Amino acid sequence: MKIICFNINGIRARPHQLEEILVRHAPDVIGLQETKVADDQFPLEDIHRLGYQALYHGQKGHYGVA
């Protein structure tokens, strides 16, 4: 099992970096820190398009994790 941890520092600003990591390393699980996005703005469709499922939690005024 391959697990990757990535401080994305804003998931909406860096979707290309996330996609590159997923394609290059094909992890089974990836943990994202500092997503900086509210739950209702999380790019869930993009994650699904890349073949992954997502569990995420953001809080107003906090950076959030996925």
Short mmCIF file of C-alpha atoms in Angstrom, two decimals:
data_model
loop_
_atom_site.label_atom_id
_atom_site.label_comp_id
_atom_site.label_asym_id
_atom_site.label_seq_id
_atom_site.Cartn_x
_atom_site.Cartn_y
_atom_site.Cartn_z
CA MET A 1 0.00 0.00 0.00
CA LYS A 2 1.36 3.42 -0.97
CA ILE A 3 0.43 6.40 1.21
CA ILE A 4 1.39 10.00 0.40
CA CYS A 5 1.08 13.11 2.56
CA PHE A 6 1.01 16.48 0.76
CA ASN A 7 0.72 20.04 2.10
CA ILE A 8 -1.16 21.46 -0.87
CA ASN A 9 -1.45 25.01 0.55
CA GLY A 10 -4.72 25.72 -1.28
CA ILE A 11 -6.32 22.91 -3.30
CA ARG A 12 -8.20 25.21 -5.69
CA ALA A 13 -4.97 27.05 -6.59
CA ARG A 14 -2.97 23.87 -7.27
CA PRO A 15 -5.14 21.21 -8.93
CA HIS A 16 -2.39 20.56 -11.48
CA GLN A 17 0.10 19.68 -8.73
CA LEU A 18 -2.32 17.25 -7.14
CA GLU A 19 -3.04 15.60 -10.49
CA GLU A 20 0.69 15.28 -11.24
CA ILE A 21 1.34 13.57 -7.90
CA LEU A 22 -1.57 11.17 -8.37
CA VAL A 23 -0.52 10.26 -11.91
CA ARG A 24 3.19 9.97 -11.13
CA HIS A 25 2.99 8.04 -7.86
CA ALA A 26 -0.45 6.33 -8.03
CA PRO A 27 -0.94 6.28 -4.25
CA ASP A 28 -3.61 4.17 -2.62
CA VAL A 29 -4.18 6.92 -0.04
CA ILE A 30 -3.21 10.59 -0.09
CA GLY A 31 -3.55 12.95 2.87
CA LEU A 32 -3.84 16.64 2.04
CA GLN A 33 -3.09 19.41 4.52
CA GLU A 34 -3.94 23.11 4.28
CA THR A 35 -6.62 22.62 1.64
CA LYS A 36 -7.85 26.16 2.44
CA VAL A 37 -11.36 25.49 1.16
CA ALA A 38 -14.80 25.29 2.74
CA ASP A 39 -16.60 21.96 2.44
CA ASP A 40 -19.09 23.33 -0.08
CA GLN A 41 -16.24 24.48 -2.35
CA PHE A 42 -14.11 21.32 -2.18
CA PRO A 43 -13.39 20.12 -5.77
CA LEU A 44 -14.94 16.70 -5.25
CA GLU A 45 -15.73 16.16 -8.94
CA ASP A 46 -12.06 16.68 -9.85
CA ILE A 47 -11.00 14.10 -7.27
CA HIS A 48 -13.53 11.59 -8.61
CA ARG A 49 -12.40 12.26 -12.19
CA LEU A 50 -8.89 11.23 -11.16
CA GLY A 51 -10.25 7.92 -9.85
CA TYR A 52 -10.20 8.71 -6.13
CA GLN A 53 -12.76 9.10 -3.38
CA ALA A 54 -12.50 11.88 -0.82
CA LEU A 55 -13.24 12.46 2.84
CA TYR A 56 -12.72 16.07 3.82
CA HIS A 57 -13.41 18.55 6.58
CA GLY A 58 -12.83 22.28 6.54
CA GLN A 59 -13.68 24.91 9.11
CA LYS A 60 -14.19 28.62 8.62
CA GLY A 61 -10.96 30.34 9.60
CA HIS A 62 -8.99 27.08 9.50
CA TYR A 63 -7.04 25.48 6.68
CA GLY A 64 -8.72 22.06 6.67
CA VAL A 65 -7.55 18.57 5.75
CA ALA A 66 -8.60 15.91 3.27
#
